[in-house]
XYZ file of C-alpha atoms in Angstrom:
678
model
C 106.938 124.081 83.984
C 106.866 127.588 85.282
C 110.560 128.312 84.919
C 110.941 128.687 81.176
C 114.535 129.795 80.998
C 115.996 126.164 81.104
C 112.821 124.302 80.865
C 111.302 125.709 77.730
C 113.236 128.843 76.641
C 111.711 132.262 76.545
C 113.500 133.559 73.506
C 112.214 136.759 72.170
C 109.809 137.395 75.101
C 110.883 141.007 75.563
C 109.516 141.852 72.117
C 106.069 141.720 73.715
C 106.499 145.299 74.805
C 106.752 146.738 71.271
C 104.111 149.427 70.647
C 102.497 148.916 74.036
C 104.117 151.592 76.255
C 101.998 154.443 77.633
C 102.047 157.708 75.780
C 104.400 159.145 78.470
C 107.045 156.406 77.868
C 107.748 153.236 79.677
C 106.063 152.739 83.008
C 107.746 151.166 85.991
C 105.850 147.952 85.195
C 106.923 148.159 81.576
C 110.565 148.466 82.578
C 110.322 145.416 84.826
C 108.736 143.527 81.991
C 111.368 144.552 79.552
C 114.151 143.350 81.908
C 112.354 139.979 82.214
C 111.387 140.553 85.749
C 107.875 139.289 85.020
C 106.819 138.363 88.573
C 107.225 141.951 89.890
C 105.828 143.351 86.683
C 102.637 141.370 87.140
C 101.993 142.906 90.498
C 102.633 146.315 89.227
C 100.245 145.937 86.275
C 97.610 144.519 88.611
C 97.981 147.563 90.737
C 97.465 149.735 87.670
C 94.260 147.831 86.903
C 93.018 148.304 90.422
C 93.598 152.119 89.983
C 91.701 152.091 86.650
C 95.034 152.979 84.807
C 95.357 151.797 81.239
C 93.128 148.770 82.135
C 93.027 146.973 78.751
C 96.785 147.128 78.076
C 97.673 146.299 81.661
C 95.473 143.254 81.469
C 97.141 142.344 78.274
C 100.632 142.725 79.833
C 99.635 140.466 82.782
C 98.441 137.909 80.387
C 101.656 138.086 78.366
C 103.786 137.912 81.516
C 102.014 134.679 82.494
C 102.354 133.307 78.983
C 106.119 133.955 78.605
C 106.717 132.319 82.003
C 104.618 129.314 80.904
C 101.592 129.936 83.053
C 99.248 130.174 80.124
C 96.231 128.815 82.131
C 96.534 131.781 84.403
C 96.540 134.184 81.439
C 93.050 133.271 80.210
C 90.951 135.737 82.308
C 93.511 138.614 81.624
C 93.431 138.032 77.825
C 89.621 138.048 77.907
C 89.569 141.310 79.908
C 92.105 142.923 77.560
C 90.084 141.911 74.532
C 86.777 142.996 76.050
C 88.492 146.377 76.851
C 89.448 146.806 73.236
C 93.224 146.202 73.536
C 94.921 147.016 70.254
C 96.945 143.876 69.746
C 96.178 141.611 66.680
C 97.801 138.509 68.213
C 95.956 138.578 71.511
C 92.957 136.537 70.230
C 95.225 133.690 69.195
C 96.954 133.471 72.575
C 93.545 133.713 74.238
C 92.508 130.632 72.318
C 95.649 128.819 73.479
C 94.825 129.862 77.124
C 91.336 128.384 76.731
C 92.807 125.109 75.434
C 95.350 125.077 78.379
C 92.340 125.262 80.757
C 90.606 122.332 79.075
C 87.967 124.479 77.401
C 88.392 122.696 74.147
C 85.172 123.665 72.277
C 85.678 127.357 73.175
C 89.289 127.182 72.225
C 88.510 125.646 68.776
C 85.952 128.379 68.057
C 88.305 131.160 69.189
C 91.232 129.748 67.101
C 89.074 129.222 64.044
C 87.972 132.810 64.218
C 91.603 133.920 64.380
C 92.422 131.657 61.500
C 89.809 133.567 59.424
C 90.618 137.126 60.545
C 94.219 137.115 61.909
C 96.889 139.161 60.153
C 99.956 137.221 61.471
C 100.504 134.683 58.776
C 102.597 132.399 61.061
C 100.016 132.525 63.801
C 97.181 132.005 61.333
C 98.713 128.707 60.353
C 99.259 127.687 63.895
C 95.693 128.718 64.724
C 94.318 126.397 61.981
C 96.402 123.529 63.392
C 95.655 124.303 67.080
C 91.821 124.381 66.242
C 92.087 120.899 64.773
C 94.117 119.733 67.801
C 91.448 120.974 70.085
C 88.838 119.102 68.254
C 90.877 116.012 68.434
C 90.956 115.945 72.352
C 87.754 113.830 72.768
C 89.520 111.105 70.855
C 92.495 111.287 73.031
C 90.388 111.204 76.120
C 88.824 108.044 74.904
C 92.232 106.312 74.665
C 92.794 103.637 77.210
C 96.359 103.375 78.402
C 97.299 100.798 80.927
C 99.823 102.893 82.868
C 100.062 104.066 86.406
C 101.621 107.236 87.592
C 103.281 107.772 91.003
C 104.655 111.064 92.349
C 108.257 110.775 93.632
C 107.403 112.589 96.843
C 110.742 111.804 98.539
C 112.112 114.151 95.867
C 109.350 116.648 95.167
C 109.196 120.022 96.973
C 107.191 123.208 96.667
C 109.789 124.418 94.231
C 110.262 123.262 90.657
C 111.662 119.752 90.335
C 112.082 118.377 86.837
C 114.345 116.873 84.158
C 115.563 113.616 85.569
C 118.248 111.219 84.341
C 120.157 108.259 85.649
C 123.994 108.512 85.715
C 124.995 105.063 84.318
C 127.988 104.266 86.464
C 126.588 105.263 89.799
C 122.884 104.786 89.164
C 122.130 108.092 90.793
C 119.004 109.975 89.632
C 120.143 113.511 88.670
C 117.470 116.208 88.380
C 117.021 119.990 88.432
C 115.355 121.898 91.208
C 114.845 125.489 92.266
C 114.557 124.655 95.982
C 117.475 126.540 97.284
C 119.442 129.746 96.756
C 118.693 133.083 95.096
C 115.341 133.803 93.614
C 115.023 134.311 89.873
C 113.087 137.580 89.148
C 111.474 136.119 86.048
C 109.016 134.120 88.158
C 109.963 134.422 91.805
C 111.256 130.890 92.131
C 114.782 129.831 92.963
C 117.405 129.436 90.228
C 117.518 125.810 88.999
C 120.476 123.684 90.005
C 121.369 119.993 89.776
C 120.564 117.548 92.562
C 121.214 113.807 93.012
C 119.639 110.912 94.866
C 120.562 107.219 94.996
C 117.545 105.166 95.733
C 117.487 102.402 98.320
C 115.178 100.493 95.971
C 115.982 101.559 92.376
C 113.191 99.614 90.693
C 110.459 101.217 92.818
C 112.434 104.590 93.201
C 111.983 104.787 96.907
C 114.324 105.714 99.750
C 117.526 107.615 99.519
C 118.675 111.108 100.361
C 118.614 114.200 97.959
C 121.858 116.195 97.781
C 123.162 119.004 95.651
C 125.007 117.313 92.778
C 127.948 119.525 93.507
C 128.473 117.684 96.729
C 128.029 114.304 95.123
C 130.281 115.005 92.101
C 133.141 116.366 94.198
C 132.942 113.495 96.710
C 132.891 110.940 93.958
C 130.106 108.922 95.553
C 126.488 109.231 96.187
C 127.030 108.249 99.808
C 128.615 111.650 100.675
C 127.225 113.415 103.718
C 123.692 114.539 102.928
C 122.762 118.159 103.042
C 121.104 119.339 106.224
C 117.382 118.585 106.567
C 115.122 115.552 106.323
C 115.480 112.935 103.641
C 113.976 114.256 100.358
C 114.048 117.946 101.360
C 117.623 118.608 100.811
C 118.767 121.892 102.317
C 121.911 122.653 100.322
C 125.263 121.853 101.740
C 128.261 124.035 100.695
C 129.638 122.935 97.402
C 132.924 121.159 97.394
C 135.614 122.788 95.303
C 137.056 121.143 92.188
C 140.334 119.291 92.508
C 142.124 122.303 91.073
C 140.782 124.236 94.067
C 139.420 127.093 91.876
C 137.398 128.299 94.801
C 134.186 128.406 92.598
C 131.436 125.846 92.558
C 131.536 123.808 89.432
C 127.909 123.540 88.483
C 125.676 125.456 90.857
C 126.389 129.059 89.752
C 124.098 131.269 91.971
C 122.931 133.536 89.125
C 122.613 130.887 86.403
C 120.154 128.097 85.779
C 121.533 124.423 85.284
C 119.280 121.632 84.243
C 118.768 118.622 81.966
C 121.978 116.641 82.626
C 122.756 113.709 80.423
C 125.694 111.336 80.557
C 127.800 109.125 78.282
C 127.363 105.351 78.796
C 130.511 105.196 80.994
C 129.442 108.275 83.105
C 132.571 110.230 82.199
C 130.987 112.878 79.998
C 128.248 115.104 81.101
C 126.234 117.462 78.913
C 123.820 119.926 80.447
C 121.977 123.202 79.817
C 123.149 126.390 81.509
C 121.939 129.941 81.279
C 124.078 133.056 81.271
C 123.696 135.475 84.173
C 121.591 138.005 82.186
C 124.247 140.688 82.149
C 124.676 140.661 78.338
C 121.264 140.055 76.802
C 118.919 141.382 79.516
C 117.474 137.941 79.981
C 118.921 134.444 80.566
C 119.624 132.745 77.395
C 120.558 129.124 77.457
C 123.366 127.000 75.886
C 124.708 123.499 76.100
C 127.836 122.805 78.095
C 130.060 119.694 78.517
C 132.239 118.559 81.351
C 134.542 115.466 81.611
C 135.349 113.350 84.609
C 139.144 113.224 84.663
C 141.586 112.607 87.461
C 138.810 112.020 90.034
C 136.994 115.281 89.326
C 134.803 117.048 86.687
C 136.509 119.560 84.429
C 135.299 123.122 84.200
C 132.274 123.146 81.995
C 132.683 124.531 78.534
C 130.390 125.495 75.658
C 129.962 122.628 73.172
C 131.596 123.706 69.976
C 129.444 123.742 66.821
C 126.204 123.055 68.584
C 125.043 126.276 70.210
C 123.467 129.074 68.273
C 124.188 132.570 69.396
C 120.674 133.739 68.299
C 118.673 131.189 70.183
C 118.233 129.038 73.315
C 119.691 125.479 73.127
C 118.390 123.233 75.931
C 117.190 119.892 77.228
C 120.054 117.771 75.830
C 119.959 113.977 75.906
C 122.525 111.472 74.699
C 121.328 108.175 72.962
C 122.042 104.937 74.847
C 125.254 104.349 72.894
C 126.367 107.970 73.580
C 126.975 108.667 69.887
C 123.986 110.968 69.219
C 123.092 114.187 71.090
C 119.423 115.175 70.810
C 118.314 118.654 72.052
C 115.775 121.474 71.586
C 116.532 124.834 70.101
C 114.662 128.000 69.318
C 117.171 128.849 66.490
C 115.949 130.348 63.160
C 115.130 128.035 60.304
C 112.967 125.560 62.205
C 109.318 124.711 61.832
C 108.379 127.369 64.409
C 108.692 127.706 68.195
C 111.213 125.203 69.653
C 112.378 122.343 67.380
C 114.263 119.155 68.084
C 117.710 118.699 66.616
C 120.365 115.893 66.631
C 124.191 115.864 66.326
C 126.645 112.915 66.147
C 129.858 112.496 68.057
C 132.665 112.089 65.647
C 136.044 110.353 66.042
C 137.659 113.614 67.091
C 135.242 113.740 70.050
C 133.369 116.634 68.464
C 129.771 116.895 67.588
C 128.632 117.398 63.959
C 126.562 120.321 62.694
C 122.999 119.852 64.227
C 120.276 118.436 62.032
C 116.602 119.258 62.362
C 114.476 116.231 62.971
C 111.969 117.303 60.256
C 108.286 118.311 60.025
C 107.007 114.937 60.999
C 108.188 115.524 64.510
C 108.583 119.298 64.678
C 105.508 121.549 64.310
C 104.836 125.277 64.373
C 104.428 124.848 68.091
C 107.080 123.785 70.628
C 108.966 120.491 70.650
C 111.094 120.019 73.781
C 112.860 117.459 75.983
C 113.758 114.557 73.687
C 114.546 111.157 75.253
C 115.716 107.911 73.814
C 114.606 104.688 75.336
C 116.913 101.767 75.717
C 115.391 100.104 72.630
C 116.073 103.324 70.616
C 112.553 104.691 70.567
C 112.404 108.538 70.552
C 110.135 110.228 73.006
C 109.685 114.023 73.361
C 107.305 116.759 74.671
C 105.160 118.937 72.393
C 102.303 121.440 72.480
C 102.054 121.383 68.582
C 100.785 117.793 68.152
C 97.216 116.917 69.278
C 97.249 117.007 73.054
C 95.359 117.863 76.220
C 96.192 121.583 76.441
C 99.870 122.329 77.037
C 102.968 120.057 76.691
C 102.113 116.373 76.293
C 104.373 113.436 76.029
C 104.713 111.641 72.646
C 106.465 108.541 71.182
C 107.695 108.119 67.569
C 106.404 104.714 66.427
C 108.416 102.458 64.157
C 106.194 103.614 61.260
C 107.376 107.227 61.891
C 103.931 108.186 63.249
C 103.911 110.395 66.355
C 101.623 108.950 69.082
C 100.296 110.680 72.230
C 101.006 108.607 75.303
C 97.445 109.413 76.573
C 96.146 109.642 80.131
C 97.148 109.244 82.853
C 100.669 110.145 81.741
C 99.348 113.234 79.999
C 97.082 115.793 81.610
C 95.816 119.339 80.941
C 99.064 120.716 82.459
C 102.638 120.569 81.132
C 103.854 116.999 80.911
C 107.445 116.916 79.798
C 111.066 115.679 80.163
C 110.606 111.903 79.878
C 113.341 109.557 80.733
C 112.981 105.853 80.040
C 114.628 103.427 82.443
C 113.249 100.321 80.628
C 110.441 99.193 78.450
C 107.371 101.311 79.333
C 108.854 102.494 82.652
C 110.651 105.744 83.512
C 110.294 109.212 84.999
C 108.714 112.438 83.672
C 107.978 115.908 84.953
C 104.629 117.604 85.221
C 102.995 120.635 86.825
C 99.632 118.960 86.948
C 97.132 119.648 89.729
C 97.741 117.877 93.019
C 101.437 118.110 93.058
C 103.780 119.622 95.664
C 105.100 122.443 93.519
C 105.134 124.143 90.143
C 106.832 120.977 88.625
C 107.080 117.634 90.115
C 108.686 114.364 89.204
C 106.570 111.258 88.532
C 107.327 107.659 87.877
C 105.306 105.903 85.330
C 105.036 102.269 84.414
C 102.806 100.076 82.335
C 100.738 98.031 84.798
C 100.698 94.225 84.430
C 97.987 93.421 82.038
C 94.921 91.969 83.892
C 93.936 88.745 82.151
C 90.549 87.410 81.266
C 89.400 83.894 80.687
C 85.974 83.271 79.124
C 83.824 80.286 79.992
C 80.472 79.180 78.593
C 78.258 77.932 81.362
C 75.081 76.293 79.885
C 72.200 73.914 80.308
C 70.403 71.652 77.966
C 66.649 71.507 78.652
C 63.809 69.342 77.193
C 60.422 70.967 76.633
C 57.134 69.165 77.101
C 55.021 69.604 74.052
C 51.731 69.764 75.936
C 52.578 71.762 79.166
C 55.461 73.815 77.870
C 57.507 73.103 80.979
C 61.172 72.259 80.732
C 63.409 69.879 82.624
C 67.266 69.411 82.463
C 68.590 66.655 80.144
C 71.435 64.624 81.548
C 74.236 63.037 79.381
C 73.362 65.146 76.336
C 76.054 65.882 73.887
C 76.691 69.506 72.977
C 78.802 70.137 69.910
C 80.798 73.411 69.907
C 81.974 74.662 66.545
C 84.387 77.554 66.226
C 84.529 79.985 63.366
C 87.419 78.150 61.767
C 85.386 74.822 61.761
C 87.069 73.189 64.758
C 84.588 71.010 66.730
C 84.473 69.925 70.408
C 81.890 67.726 72.140
C 80.968 68.177 75.794
C 78.505 66.115 77.850
C 75.957 67.547 80.268
C 75.922 66.403 83.770
C 73.089 64.994 85.905
C 71.559 68.504 86.170
C 71.840 69.090 82.474
C 74.698 71.609 82.965
C 78.070 71.973 81.086
C 81.008 74.311 81.267
C 83.700 74.910 78.637
C 86.598 77.354 78.192
C 86.451 79.817 75.275
C 89.048 81.821 73.533
C 88.948 85.609 73.502
C 87.891 87.395 70.319
C 86.304 84.200 68.960
C 82.815 83.111 67.785
C 81.192 79.703 68.426
C 78.023 77.687 67.672
C 76.622 75.560 70.435
C 74.366 72.751 69.164
C 72.252 70.106 71.000
C 70.560 67.349 68.990
C 68.201 64.592 70.031
C 65.957 62.202 68.100
C 62.318 63.495 67.865
C 63.303 67.095 68.829
C 64.141 70.166 66.982
C 67.941 70.786 67.146
C 68.757 73.570 69.545
C 71.420 76.115 68.566
C 72.952 79.189 70.123
C 75.633 81.395 68.704
C 78.245 82.830 71.241
C 80.896 85.532 70.614
C 83.659 86.883 72.804
C 84.748 89.435 70.193
C 84.880 92.904 71.841
C 83.714 91.424 75.213
C 86.988 91.936 77.262
C 86.278 94.697 79.775
C 88.615 97.755 80.192
C 91.491 97.226 82.522
C 90.049 99.496 85.101
C 86.899 97.494 85.251
C 88.725 94.272 86.089
C 89.029 93.493 89.830
C 91.822 90.961 89.820
C 94.950 89.972 87.923
C 93.144 86.903 86.672
C 89.420 87.208 85.901
C 86.903 84.583 84.871
C 83.933 85.788 82.753
C 81.078 83.399 82.074
C 78.716 83.552 79.161
C 75.356 81.863 79.667
C 74.084 79.347 77.188
C 70.712 77.714 77.200
C 69.850 74.951 74.688
C 66.089 74.078 74.773
C 65.063 70.974 72.849
C 61.439 71.284 71.508
C 59.531 68.034 70.735
C 58.655 67.739 67.050
C 54.867 67.330 66.766
C 53.408 66.896 63.217
C 50.882 69.547 62.082
C 51.440 71.744 65.212
C 51.610 75.335 63.978
C 54.738 77.362 65.164
C 54.565 81.063 64.650
C 57.627 82.679 62.841
C 57.931 85.929 64.691
C 58.443 89.433 63.222
C 57.658 88.585 59.549
C 56.194 91.919 58.276
C 55.320 93.049 54.765
C 54.638 96.481 53.315
C 50.952 97.318 52.686
C 49.493 95.261 49.828
C 52.855 93.807 49.028
C 54.525 90.387 49.456
C 58.277 91.262 48.848
C 60.581 89.953 51.590
C 61.904 92.976 53.503
C 65.326 92.893 55.144
C 63.813 92.538 58.651
C 61.728 89.593 57.500
C 64.750 87.965 55.729
C 66.563 87.973 59.105
C 63.774 85.935 60.657
C 63.479 83.616 57.664
C 67.167 82.866 57.870
C 66.522 81.346 61.370
C 63.950 79.000 59.715
C 66.548 78.078 57.051
C 68.911 77.109 59.951
C 66.177 75.011 61.503
C 65.687 73.115 58.254
C 69.467 72.698 57.868
C 69.787 71.394 61.484
C 66.741 68.981 61.023
C 67.315 67.460 57.531
C 64.517 64.749 58.088
C 61.563 67.048 58.297
C 59.386 68.707 55.635
C 57.179 71.708 56.432
C 54.322 73.810 55.223
C 54.844 77.578 55.485
C 51.595 79.419 55.758
C 50.551 83.058 55.843
C 47.470 84.506 57.377
C 45.717 87.822 57.179
C 43.266 89.577 59.451
C 39.491 89.609 58.766
C 39.533 93.150 57.251
C 39.210 93.356 53.487
C 37.519 91.133 50.920
C 37.975 87.314 51.333
C 39.258 86.769 47.771
C 41.799 89.601 48.112
C 43.030 88.238 51.537
C 43.298 84.712 50.135
C 45.344 85.850 47.060
C 47.576 88.173 49.151
C 48.375 85.461 51.767
C 49.175 82.958 49.084
C 51.592 85.344 47.389
C 53.243 86.138 50.702
C 53.642 82.469 51.680
C 55.063 81.725 48.226
C 57.414 84.672 48.499
C 58.760 83.414 51.741
C 59.162 79.806 50.448
C 60.999 81.109 47.399
C 63.353 83.003 49.668
C 64.026 79.857 51.679
C 64.637 77.735 48.659
C 66.992 80.342 47.405
C 69.194 79.602 50.450
C 69.674 76.004 49.310
C 66.706 74.173 50.948
C 65.294 71.548 48.517
C 61.999 72.570 47.079
C 60.440 69.239 47.942
C 60.878 69.838 51.656
C 58.695 73.011 51.823
C 55.306 74.047 50.538
C 53.538 77.463 50.599
C 49.928 77.839 51.779
C 47.907 80.976 52.071
C 44.937 80.784 54.475
C 43.783 84.325 53.977
C 41.386 85.117 56.905
C 40.080 81.556 57.266
C 42.207 80.427 60.285
C 42.335 83.371 62.809
C 43.839 82.944 66.264
C 41.224 85.329 67.653
C 37.966 84.771 65.767
C 36.264 88.023 66.837
C 39.246 90.420 66.753
C 38.327 94.053 67.563
C 41.575 95.789 68.648
C 44.601 96.493 66.438
C 46.701 94.208 68.669
C 44.198 91.397 68.019
C 44.242 91.890 64.324
C 48.038 91.953 64.463
C 48.056 88.404 66.143
C 45.894 87.192 63.251
C 48.313 88.635 60.650
C 51.043 85.985 61.060
C 53.397 83.612 59.365
C 53.605 80.014 60.670
C 55.214 76.710 59.809
C 54.266 73.129 60.696
C 56.033 69.833 60.235
C 54.079 67.846 57.683
C 56.497 64.844 57.333
C 59.145 63.132 59.431
C 61.298 60.951 57.420
C 62.641 57.690 58.710
C 65.276 58.115 61.359
C 63.608 60.982 63.115
């Protein structure tokens, strides 16, 4: 958004020169700067730097010229050079921090802005610095946001010049936008003055095809099918503007020394509001106001200032009418706002006049700049801002139903200026950006929410039987697997000849898979799909199947066969149940619940180090502590006994290494009784 005058308003930019002229008066560069001829001023200041003339201040002026023409990212190195050179300007450190942020150097920006917040003398900028520092720190969270949007450049429209601020004319379905592609150059930044252009797409949904023409030609012809301007489709060399019906001999909209942009139309297409600058002859720079024109008698009326809306001390720009045409939203730099540019609204009365503008308040407006409001067909308000947490410069935001302002995230937003949204439907529309990779300083992009890629979860499992002697397994055919969801719903599936089964699962759900067979320990496995849906960019297809493996192994119950309970650890010389041990004992509790017809002995063993009596007592206390824990979980006392073996039953009789001693220090259980029915 290099061209500020209509796109973002450069109100007050000439004040930068105060106190910075050389001792001999204004230099040639200073005079260019003062007249708002920033592009030529930059070259003159650079020449001064090359000559070693007033280096620090010249670098500062270059930085300021880039800033006020909205090229803050190019200002960074010049602010740094000015500060390193000892420039005497107390606000320079603040703007240097903003330039760092504009270049994606968020940590450096936060540090610089925090320093200014501590030492700055400009109270308004100190408040902004505090907020901007917090915004810079919030960027990692924004980068982590996943937005299912796709962004496509409208390259049949975009040129090397600035192209921005699109809208759809309701009655003719033409896309109207601003461009500096033709005509006289604006001395503020060396680009062409912005004028309105139109295109009617061959395919409106995809926004492809069609021929770009100056809107003057389209408006006077009364149809988008008027003869195109000379040149290839999408490049639009300008055709001479047709005269209004009254034959005034003057072009209606494309005044050569003025900017026009941000057209918006009433629902019937008969009223047009747009932003237009003056020619710079009165104020020394191009201030911006809102104008209105009406389509009457087959032509547009001469544009006139909207009464009661414009402020003579400010720029008023980026107008947009609500879908019902009754409310006009716009941006203004007028006094009395939150700071920078604020958003305002005004309603259209029965007398066809707009009411006194109303500031949208501090939930939307910030000490930074809020520009380019837009109202979606469903009434949702969108806008651009560099005051809310964003990626560096202007980002696009949406006002949620709760009133909260939400960043639209990447890929819609970037480290560049992303602005001027226009919603053509739910989650689809056009916006403008000067992000890297475009054709010019500003380009138009289409965005739409991509169709959500869907995921279906399946559990693919097997039921295996384990041989008690050899430890080998084999598939079990025709076994019943009971699947229980978290809400208690049950489903049974049968295994096939190869012991396998497959069942569909819900997303964000948990399940328990259980296989039960007489004479075997019940096999159980818990499965969850909560949080398991991959990110959209990791899914290959519109429909994606994700399988979750399940293996249920049925172990033969053998009386008096010791089974080690893994990972039961105690603190030195203690028998309290630690949290990690409790987790493992809970598994044994589940085994007893799943197998109600067995009774067990739970035993504890020590290594051979220490006295026999001490080890015997300690192991008994540990075994009893574990049994007491299991009983506390609801297992009947009669089904479990505690037995401490001390060092009398080692796995490795002549243990020498620490690993061997560890194997001897163990907790086991064995089935002592199988009741009838097992």
